[in-house]
PDB file of N, CA, C and O in Angstrom:
ATOM      1  N   UNK A 100      -3.387  11.476   0.727  1.00  0.00           N
ATOM      2  CA  UNK A 100      -2.320  10.587   0.262  1.00  0.00           C
ATOM      3  C   UNK A 100      -2.842   9.155   0.184  1.00  0.00           C
ATOM      4  O   UNK A 100      -3.859   8.809   0.790  1.00  0.00           O
ATOM      5  N   UNK A 101      -2.147   8.342  -0.564  1.00  0.00           N
ATOM      6  CA  UNK A 101      -2.589   6.960  -0.763  1.00  0.00           C
ATOM      7  C   UNK A 101      -2.615   6.169   0.542  1.00  0.00           C
ATOM      8  O   UNK A 101      -3.423   5.264   0.709  1.00  0.00           O
ATOM      9  N   UNK A 102      -1.757   6.546   1.503  1.00  0.00           N
ATOM     10  CA  UNK A 102      -1.754   5.845   2.790  1.00  0.00           C
ATOM     11  C   UNK A 102      -3.097   5.997   3.502  1.00  0.00           C
ATOM     12  O   UNK A 102      -3.591   5.064   4.114  1.00  0.00           O
ATOM     13  N   UNK A 103      -3.684   7.189   3.389  1.00  0.00           N
ATOM     14  CA  UNK A 103      -4.975   7.432   4.026  1.00  0.00           C
ATOM     15  C   UNK A 103      -6.062   6.589   3.382  1.00  0.00           C
ATOM     16  O   UNK A 103      -6.943   6.068   4.072  1.00  0.00           O
ATOM     17  N   UNK A 104      -6.017   6.444   2.060  1.00  0.00           N
ATOM     18  CA  UNK A 104      -6.994   5.617   1.361  1.00  0.00           C
ATOM     19  C   UNK A 104      -6.899   4.164   1.774  1.00  0.00           C
ATOM     20  O   UNK A 104      -7.915   3.490   1.976  1.00  0.00           O
ATOM     21  N   UNK A 105      -5.690   3.689   1.923  1.00  0.00           N
ATOM     22  CA  UNK A 105      -5.489   2.296   2.335  1.00  0.00           C
ATOM     23  C   UNK A 105      -6.031   2.092   3.750  1.00  0.00           C
ATOM     24  O   UNK A 105      -6.711   1.107   4.027  1.00  0.00           O
ATOM     25  N   UNK A 106      -5.749   3.026   4.638  1.00  0.00           N
ATOM     26  CA  UNK A 106      -6.250   2.932   6.011  1.00  0.00           C
ATOM     27  C   UNK A 106      -7.767   3.084   6.056  1.00  0.00           C
ATOM     28  O   UNK A 106      -8.448   2.381   6.803  1.00  0.00           O
ATOM     29  N   UNK A 107      -8.313   3.992   5.258  1.00  0.00           N
ATOM     30  CA  UNK A 107      -9.757   4.234   5.241  1.00  0.00           C
ATOM     31  C   UNK A 107     -10.534   2.953   4.928  1.00  0.00           C
ATOM     32  O   UNK A 107     -11.579   2.699   5.523  1.00  0.00           O
ATOM     33  N   UNK A 108     -10.010   2.166   4.008  1.00  0.00           N
ATOM     34  CA  UNK A 108     -10.696   0.929   3.626  1.00  0.00           C
ATOM     35  C   UNK A 108     -10.222  -0.285   4.410  1.00  0.00           C
ATOM     36  O   UNK A 108     -10.604  -1.408   4.105  1.00  0.00           O
ATOM     37  N   UNK A 109      -9.401  -0.088   5.411  1.00  0.00           N
ATOM     38  CA  UNK A 109      -8.958  -1.178   6.267  1.00  0.00           C
ATOM     39  C   UNK A 109      -7.958  -2.117   5.632  1.00  0.00           C
ATOM     40  O   UNK A 109      -7.716  -3.201   6.153  1.00  0.00           O
ATOM     41  N   UNK A 110      -7.366  -1.697   4.536  1.00  0.00           N
ATOM     42  CA  UNK A 110      -6.407  -2.567   3.856  1.00  0.00           C
ATOM     43  C   UNK A 110      -5.064  -2.626   4.566  1.00  0.00           C
ATOM     44  O   UNK A 110      -4.308  -3.578   4.380  1.00  0.00           O
ATOM     45  N   UNK A 111      -4.777  -1.642   5.390  1.00  0.00           N
ATOM     46  CA  UNK A 111      -3.501  -1.625   6.095  1.00  0.00           C
ATOM     47  C   UNK A 111      -3.331  -2.833   7.017  1.00  0.00           C
ATOM     48  O   UNK A 111      -2.216  -3.254   7.295  1.00  0.00           O
ATOM     49  N   UNK A 112      -4.420  -3.426   7.443  1.00  0.00           N
ATOM     50  CA  UNK A 112      -4.350  -4.616   8.296  1.00  0.00           C
ATOM     51  C   UNK A 112      -3.800  -5.829   7.551  1.00  0.00           C
ATOM     52  O   UNK A 112      -3.347  -6.784   8.174  1.00  0.00           O
ATOM     53  N   UNK A 113      -3.831  -5.772   6.243  1.00  0.00           N
ATOM     54  CA  UNK A 113      -3.378  -6.903   5.422  1.00  0.00           C
ATOM     55  C   UNK A 113      -1.986  -6.690   4.819  1.00  0.00           C
ATOM     56  O   UNK A 113      -1.488  -7.558   4.107  1.00  0.00           O
ATOM     57  N   UNK A 114      -1.391  -5.531   5.067  1.00  0.00           N
ATOM     58  CA  UNK A 114      -0.117  -5.189   4.446  1.00  0.00           C
ATOM     59  C   UNK A 114       0.971  -5.044   5.500  1.00  0.00           C
ATOM     60  O   UNK A 114       0.770  -4.395   6.525  1.00  0.00           O
ATOM     61  N   UNK A 115       2.116  -5.636   5.241  1.00  0.00           N
ATOM     62  CA  UNK A 115       3.237  -5.535   6.169  1.00  0.00           C
ATOM     63  C   UNK A 115       4.139  -4.343   5.871  1.00  0.00           C
ATOM     64  O   UNK A 115       4.849  -3.871   6.750  1.00  0.00           O
ATOM     65  N   UNK A 116       4.135  -3.885   4.631  1.00  0.00           N
ATOM     66  CA  UNK A 116       4.979  -2.762   4.244  1.00  0.00           C
ATOM     67  C   UNK A 116       4.329  -2.021   3.078  1.00  0.00           C
ATOM     68  O   UNK A 116       3.696  -2.638   2.227  1.00  0.00           O
ATOM     69  N   UNK A 117       4.453  -0.702   3.098  1.00  0.00           N
ATOM     70  CA  UNK A 117       3.962   0.138   2.006  1.00  0.00           C
ATOM     71  C   UNK A 117       5.133   0.971   1.505  1.00  0.00           C
ATOM     72  O   UNK A 117       5.802   1.639   2.297  1.00  0.00           O
ATOM     73  N   UNK A 118       5.377   0.937   0.216  1.00  0.00           N
ATOM     74  CA  UNK A 118       6.478   1.683  -0.376  1.00  0.00           C
ATOM     75  C   UNK A 118       5.900   2.696  -1.363  1.00  0.00           C
ATOM     76  O   UNK A 118       5.170   2.329  -2.282  1.00  0.00           O
ATOM     77  N   UNK A 119       6.229   3.956  -1.159  1.00  0.00           N
ATOM     78  CA  UNK A 119       5.771   5.017  -2.048  1.00  0.00           C
ATOM     79  C   UNK A 119       6.931   5.628  -2.813  1.00  0.00           C
ATOM     80  O   UNK A 119       8.095   5.257  -2.630  1.00  0.00           O
ATOM     81  N   UNK A 120       6.624   6.599  -3.648  1.00  0.00           N
ATOM     82  CA  UNK A 120       7.649   7.261  -4.469  1.00  0.00           C
ATOM     83  C   UNK A 120       8.759   7.878  -3.636  1.00  0.00           C
ATOM     84  O   UNK A 120       9.920   7.900  -4.045  1.00  0.00           O
ATOM     85  N   UNK A 121       8.427   8.394  -2.477  1.00  0.00           N
ATOM     86  CA  UNK A 121       9.423   9.047  -1.627  1.00  0.00           C
ATOM     87  C   UNK A 121      10.354   8.054  -0.928  1.00  0.00           C
ATOM     88  O   UNK A 121      11.346   8.455  -0.329  1.00  0.00           O
ATOM     89  N   UNK A 122      10.034   6.773  -1.015  1.00  0.00           N
ATOM     90  CA  UNK A 122      10.812   5.752  -0.315  1.00  0.00           C
ATOM     91  C   UNK A 122      11.921   5.130  -1.159  1.00  0.00           C
ATOM     92  O   UNK A 122      12.713   4.344  -0.637  1.00  0.00           O
ATOM     93  N   UNK A 123      11.948   5.445  -2.443  1.00  0.00           N
ATOM     94  CA  UNK A 123      12.898   4.786  -3.342  1.00  0.00           C
ATOM     95  C   UNK A 123      13.631   5.799  -4.218  1.00  0.00           C
ATOM     96  O   UNK A 123      13.083   6.850  -4.550  1.00  0.00           O
ATOM     97  N   UNK A 124      14.876   5.460  -4.623  1.00  0.00           N
ATOM     98  CA  UNK A 124      15.602   6.366  -5.514  1.00  0.00           C
ATOM     99  C   UNK A 124      15.037   6.384  -6.932  1.00  0.00           C
ATOM    100  O   UNK A 124      15.088   7.407  -7.609  1.00  0.00           O
ATOM    101  N   UNK A 125      14.487   5.259  -7.369  1.00  0.00           N
ATOM    102  CA  UNK A 125      13.919   5.165  -8.721  1.00  0.00           C
ATOM    103  C   UNK A 125      12.586   4.426  -8.645  1.00  0.00           C
ATOM    104  O   UNK A 125      12.512   3.337  -8.087  1.00  0.00           O
ATOM    105  N   UNK A 126      11.523   5.012  -9.197  1.00  0.00           N
ATOM    106  CA  UNK A 126      10.204   4.349  -9.168  1.00  0.00           C
ATOM    107  C   UNK A 126      10.104   3.248 -10.217  1.00  0.00           C
ATOM    108  O   UNK A 126      10.986   3.108 -11.072  1.00  0.00           O
ATOM    109  N   UNK A 127       9.022   2.467 -10.139  1.00  0.00           N
ATOM    110  CA  UNK A 127       8.802   1.459 -11.169  1.00  0.00           C
ATOM    111  C   UNK A 127       8.721   2.127 -12.531  1.00  0.00           C
ATOM    112  O   UNK A 127       8.306   3.284 -12.593  1.00  0.00           O
ATOM    113  N   UNK A 128       9.219   1.506 -13.544  1.00  0.00           N
ATOM    114  CA  UNK A 128       9.497   0.084 -13.698  1.00  0.00           C
ATOM    115  C   UNK A 128      10.853  -0.376 -13.170  1.00  0.00           C
ATOM    116  O   UNK A 128      11.192  -1.542 -13.317  1.00  0.00           O
ATOM    117  N   UNK A 129      11.623   0.515 -12.529  1.00  0.00           N
ATOM    118  CA  UNK A 129      12.865   0.075 -11.888  1.00  0.00           C
ATOM    119  C   UNK A 129      12.527  -0.886 -10.755  1.00  0.00           C
ATOM    120  O   UNK A 129      11.424  -0.835 -10.199  1.00  0.00           O
ATOM    121  N   UNK A 130      13.437  -1.759 -10.376  1.00  0.00           N
ATOM    122  CA  UNK A 130      13.167  -2.738  -9.326  1.00  0.00           C
ATOM    123  C   UNK A 130      13.213  -2.173  -7.911  1.00  0.00           C
ATOM    124  O   UNK A 130      12.869  -2.868  -6.948  1.00  0.00           O
ATOM    125  N   UNK A 131      13.600  -0.920  -7.749  1.00  0.00           N
ATOM    126  CA  UNK A 131      13.807  -0.329  -6.425  1.00  0.00           C
ATOM    127  C   UNK A 131      12.622  -0.474  -5.464  1.00  0.00           C
ATOM    128  O   UNK A 131      12.835  -0.782  -4.282  1.00  0.00           O
ATOM    129  N   UNK A 132      11.368  -0.260  -5.894  1.00  0.00           N
ATOM    130  CA  UNK A 132      10.261  -0.432  -4.943  1.00  0.00           C
ATOM    131  C   UNK A 132      10.177  -1.853  -4.368  1.00  0.00           C
ATOM    132  O   UNK A 132       9.968  -2.031  -3.171  1.00  0.00           O
ATOM    133  N   UNK A 133      10.384  -2.846  -5.208  1.00  0.00           N
ATOM    134  CA  UNK A 133      10.329  -4.237  -4.737  1.00  0.00           C
ATOM    135  C   UNK A 133      11.510  -4.519  -3.823  1.00  0.00           C
ATOM    136  O   UNK A 133      11.350  -5.096  -2.745  1.00  0.00           O
ATOM    137  N   UNK A 134      12.692  -4.121  -4.230  1.00  0.00           N
ATOM    138  CA  UNK A 134      13.884  -4.377  -3.422  1.00  0.00           C
ATOM    139  C   UNK A 134      13.803  -3.676  -2.071  1.00  0.00           C
ATOM    140  O   UNK A 134      14.218  -4.229  -1.053  1.00  0.00           O
ATOM    141  N   UNK A 135      13.238  -2.480  -2.040  1.00  0.00           N
ATOM    142  CA  UNK A 135      13.088  -1.754  -0.775  1.00  0.00           C
ATOM    143  C   UNK A 135      12.120  -2.494   0.148  1.00  0.00           C
ATOM    144  O   UNK A 135      12.392  -2.669   1.335  1.00  0.00           O
ATOM    145  N   UNK A 136      11.007  -2.939  -0.390  1.00  0.00           N
ATOM    146  CA  UNK A 136      10.031  -3.694   0.412  1.00  0.00           C
ATOM    147  C   UNK A 136      10.639  -4.987   0.927  1.00  0.00           C
ATOM    148  O   UNK A 136      10.463  -5.348   2.099  1.00  0.00           O
ATOM    149  N   UNK A 137      11.373  -5.688   0.072  1.00  0.00           N
ATOM    150  CA  UNK A 137      12.012  -6.935   0.495  1.00  0.00           C
ATOM    151  C   UNK A 137      13.027  -6.688   1.605  1.00  0.00           C
ATOM    152  O   UNK A 137      13.120  -7.479   2.554  1.00  0.00           O
ATOM    153  N   UNK A 138      13.785  -5.600   1.502  1.00  0.00           N
ATOM    154  CA  UNK A 138      14.767  -5.278   2.536  1.00  0.00           C
ATOM    155  C   UNK A 138      14.079  -5.026   3.878  1.00  0.00           C
ATOM    156  O   UNK A 138      14.532  -5.510   4.922  1.00  0.00           O
ATOM    157  N   UNK A 139      12.968  -4.297   3.851  1.00  0.00           N
ATOM    158  CA  UNK A 139      12.211  -4.028   5.082  1.00  0.00           C
ATOM    159  C   UNK A 139      11.711  -5.336   5.696  1.00  0.00           C
ATOM    160  O   UNK A 139      11.716  -5.521   6.907  1.00  0.00           O
ATOM    161  N   UNK A 140      11.302  -6.259   4.850  1.00  0.00           N
ATOM    162  CA  UNK A 140      10.760  -7.537   5.309  1.00  0.00           C
ATOM    163  C   UNK A 140      11.837  -8.570   5.614  1.00  0.00           C
ATOM    164  O   UNK A 140      11.537  -9.650   6.135  1.00  0.00           O
ATOM    165  N   UNK A 141      13.090  -8.264   5.273  1.00  0.00           N
ATOM    166  CA  UNK A 141      14.170  -9.208   5.514  1.00  0.00           C
ATOM    167  C   UNK A 141      14.167 -10.376   4.550  1.00  0.00           C
ATOM    168  O   UNK A 141      14.586 -11.472   4.903  1.00  0.00           O
ATOM    169  N   UNK A 142      13.691 -10.149   3.327  1.00  0.00           N
ATOM    170  CA  UNK A 142      13.602 -11.207   2.318  1.00  0.00           C
ATOM    171  C   UNK A 142      14.531 -10.920   1.147  1.00  0.00           C
ATOM    172  O   UNK A 142      14.939  -9.782   0.925  1.00  0.00           O
ATOM    173  N   UNK A 143      14.836 -11.957   0.395  1.00  0.00           N
ATOM    174  CA  UNK A 143      15.602 -11.842  -0.840  1.00  0.00           C
ATOM    175  C   UNK A 143      14.650 -11.955  -2.026  1.00  0.00           C
ATOM    176  O   UNK A 143      13.605 -12.590  -1.921  1.00  0.00           O
ATOM    177  N   UNK A 144      15.029 -11.380  -3.173  1.00  0.00           N
ATOM    178  CA  UNK A 144      14.189 -11.543  -4.366  1.00  0.00           C
ATOM    179  C   UNK A 144      14.229 -12.988  -4.841  1.00  0.00           C
ATOM    180  O   UNK A 144      15.212 -13.438  -5.394  1.00  0.00           O
ATOM    181  N   UNK A 145      13.194 -13.724  -4.561  1.00  0.00           N
ATOM    182  CA  UNK A 145      13.108 -15.144  -4.898  1.00  0.00           C
ATOM    183  C   UNK A 145      11.751 -15.403  -5.552  1.00  0.00           C
ATOM    184  O   UNK A 145      10.724 -15.345  -4.878  1.00  0.00           O
ATOM    185  N   UNK A 146      11.726 -15.689  -6.859  1.00  0.00           N
ATOM    186  CA  UNK A 146      10.439 -15.899  -7.532  1.00  0.00           C
ATOM    187  C   UNK A 146       9.660 -17.102  -7.001  1.00  0.00           C
ATOM    188  O   UNK A 146       8.470 -17.231  -7.263  1.00  0.00           O
ATOM    189  N   UNK A 147      10.307 -17.952  -6.212  1.00  0.00           N
ATOM    190  CA  UNK A 147       9.601 -19.081  -5.605  1.00  0.00           C
ATOM    191  C   UNK A 147       8.832 -18.658  -4.344  1.00  0.00           C
ATOM    192  O   UNK A 147       7.909 -19.354  -3.924  1.00  0.00           O
ATOM    193  N   UNK A 148       9.219 -17.519  -3.743  1.00  0.00           N
ATOM    194  CA  UNK A 148       8.600 -17.085  -2.493  1.00  0.00           C
ATOM    195  C   UNK A 148       7.942 -15.718  -2.553  1.00  0.00           C
ATOM    196  O   UNK A 148       7.171 -15.361  -1.666  1.00  0.00           O
ATOM    197  N   UNK A 149       8.277 -14.922  -3.583  1.00  0.00           N
ATOM    198  CA  UNK A 149       7.818 -13.534  -3.632  1.00  0.00           C
ATOM    199  C   UNK A 149       7.009 -13.293  -4.899  1.00  0.00           C
ATOM    200  O   UNK A 149       7.459 -13.607  -5.997  1.00  0.00           O
ATOM    201  N   UNK A 150       5.830 -12.741  -4.719  1.00  0.00           N
ATOM    202  CA  UNK A 150       4.976 -12.374  -5.854  1.00  0.00           C
ATOM    203  C   UNK A 150       4.659 -10.885  -5.762  1.00  0.00           C
ATOM    204  O   UNK A 150       4.381 -10.364  -4.685  1.00  0.00           O
ATOM    205  N   UNK A 151       4.716 -10.221  -6.879  1.00  0.00           N
ATOM    206  CA  UNK A 151       4.379  -8.795  -6.967  1.00  0.00           C
ATOM    207  C   UNK A 151       3.075  -8.697  -7.744  1.00  0.00           C
ATOM    208  O   UNK A 151       2.961  -9.242  -8.826  1.00  0.00           O
ATOM    209  N   UNK A 152       2.108  -8.020  -7.177  1.00  0.00           N
ATOM    210  CA  UNK A 152       0.809  -7.869  -7.815  1.00  0.00           C
ATOM    211  C   UNK A 152       0.617  -6.416  -8.214  1.00  0.00           C
ATOM    212  O   UNK A 152       0.830  -5.519  -7.405  1.00  0.00           O
ATOM    213  N   UNK A 153       0.243  -6.194  -9.457  1.00  0.00           N
ATOM    214  CA  UNK A 153       0.014  -4.838  -9.925  1.00  0.00           C
ATOM    215  C   UNK A 153      -1.025  -4.814 -11.026  1.00  0.00           C
ATOM    216  O   UNK A 153      -1.524  -5.852 -11.446  1.00  0.00           O
ATOM    217  N   UNK A 154      -1.327  -3.607 -11.494  1.00  0.00           N
ATOM    218  CA  UNK A 154      -2.376  -3.472 -12.515  1.00  0.00           C
ATOM    219  C   UNK A 154      -1.897  -2.709 -13.749  1.00  0.00           C
ATOM    220  O   UNK A 154      -2.705  -2.239 -14.537  1.00  0.00           O
ATOM    221  N   UNK A 155      -0.581  -2.600 -13.921  1.00  0.00           N
ATOM    222  CA  UNK A 155      -0.059  -1.842 -15.051  1.00  0.00           C
ATOM    223  C   UNK A 155       1.145  -2.550 -15.663  1.00  0.00           C
ATOM    224  O   UNK A 155       1.770  -3.391 -15.015  1.00  0.00           O
ATOM    225  N   UNK A 156       1.461  -2.189 -16.885  1.00  0.00           N
ATOM    226  CA  UNK A 156       2.627  -2.752 -17.563  1.00  0.00           C
ATOM    227  C   UNK A 156       3.893  -2.440 -16.762  1.00  0.00           C
ATOM    228  O   UNK A 156       4.790  -3.282 -16.659  1.00  0.00           O
ATOM    229  N   UNK A 157       3.952  -1.263 -16.153  1.00  0.00           N
ATOM    230  CA  UNK A 157       5.129  -0.906 -15.355  1.00  0.00           C
ATOM    231  C   UNK A 157       5.276  -1.815 -14.137  1.00  0.00           C
ATOM    232  O   UNK A 157       6.392  -2.054 -13.664  1.00  0.00           O
ATOM    233  N   UNK A 158       4.172  -2.347 -13.628  1.00  0.00           N
ATOM    234  CA  UNK A 158       4.237  -3.305 -12.522  1.00  0.00           C
ATOM    235  C   UNK A 158       4.912  -4.603 -12.972  1.00  0.00           C
ATOM    236  O   UNK A 158       5.740  -5.162 -12.251  1.00  0.00           O
ATOM    237  N   UNK A 159       4.544  -5.084 -14.142  1.00  0.00           N
ATOM    238  CA  UNK A 159       5.153  -6.302 -14.668  1.00  0.00           C
ATOM    239  C   UNK A 159       6.643  -6.083 -14.913  1.00  0.00           C
ATOM    240  O   UNK A 159       7.465  -6.932 -14.569  1.00  0.00           O
ATOM    241  N   UNK A 160       7.000  -4.937 -15.453  1.00  0.00           N
ATOM    242  CA  UNK A 160       8.402  -4.636 -15.707  1.00  0.00           C
ATOM    243  C   UNK A 160       9.180  -4.533 -14.394  1.00  0.00           C
ATOM    244  O   UNK A 160      10.323  -5.001 -14.308  1.00  0.00           O
ATOM    245  N   UNK A 161       8.572  -3.953 -13.387  1.00  0.00           N
ATOM    246  CA  UNK A 161       9.209  -3.839 -12.062  1.00  0.00           C
ATOM    247  C   UNK A 161       9.468  -5.230 -11.478  1.00  0.00           C
ATOM    248  O   UNK A 161      10.558  -5.500 -10.985  1.00  0.00           O
ATOM    249  N   UNK A 162       8.480  -6.102 -11.529  1.00  0.00           N
ATOM    250  CA  UNK A 162       8.634  -7.463 -11.000  1.00  0.00           C
ATOM    251  C   UNK A 162       9.720  -8.216 -11.755  1.00  0.00           C
ATOM    252  O   UNK A 162      10.549  -8.899 -11.135  1.00  0.00           O
ATOM    253  N   UNK A 163       9.732  -8.095 -13.057  1.00  0.00           N
ATOM    254  CA  UNK A 163      10.758  -8.783 -13.846  1.00  0.00           C
ATOM    255  C   UNK A 163      12.142  -8.253 -13.533  1.00  0.00           C
ATOM    256  O   UNK A 163      13.092  -9.011 -13.374  1.00  0.00           O
ATOM    257  N   UNK A 164      12.287  -6.929 -13.403  1.00  0.00           N
ATOM    258  CA  UNK A 164      13.584  -6.339 -13.098  1.00  0.00           C
ATOM    259  C   UNK A 164      14.065  -6.736 -11.702  1.00  0.00           C
ATOM    260  O   UNK A 164      15.258  -6.884 -11.470  1.00  0.00           O
ATOM    261  N   UNK A 165      13.112  -6.939 -10.780  1.00  0.00           N
ATOM    262  CA  UNK A 165      13.458  -7.311  -9.408  1.00  0.00           C
ATOM    263  C   UNK A 165      13.665  -8.812  -9.247  1.00  0.00           C
ATOM    264  O   UNK A 165      14.039  -9.274  -8.188  1.00  0.00           O
ATOM    265  N   UNK A 166      13.385  -9.573 -10.280  1.00  0.00           N
ATOM    266  CA  UNK A 166      13.512 -11.043 -10.297  1.00  0.00           C
ATOM    267  C   UNK A 166      12.582 -11.672  -9.253  1.00  0.00           C
ATOM    268  O   UNK A 166      12.989 -12.453  -8.408  1.00  0.00           O
ATOM    269  N   UNK A 167      11.314 -11.278  -9.309  1.00  0.00           N
ATOM    270  CA  UNK A 167      10.274 -11.912  -8.497  1.00  0.00           C
ATOM    271  C   UNK A 167       9.144 -12.309  -9.424  1.00  0.00           C
ATOM    272  O   UNK A 167       9.082 -11.883 -10.576  1.00  0.00           O
ATOM    273  N   UNK A 168       8.241 -13.141  -8.925  1.00  0.00           N
ATOM    274  CA  UNK A 168       7.140 -13.609  -9.761  1.00  0.00           C
ATOM    275  C   UNK A 168       6.049 -12.570  -9.836  1.00  0.00           C
ATOM    276  O   UNK A 168       5.858 -11.767  -8.970  1.00  0.00           O
TER     277      UNK A 168
END
């Protein structure tokens, strides 16, 4: 699973929350993954404070739908 890959390369030390397909009712490009992560972190969708980084068009659509930068 992707969690094992993240741990294998030590990236888990840099991440406060990981959201996968099983954690949300609708995957990206819906905003649900971002909103779920923000809820876990106790944050609101604020483009001045929250940035979403991705490598696909669906990532950009997810960030826009979630109203984050």
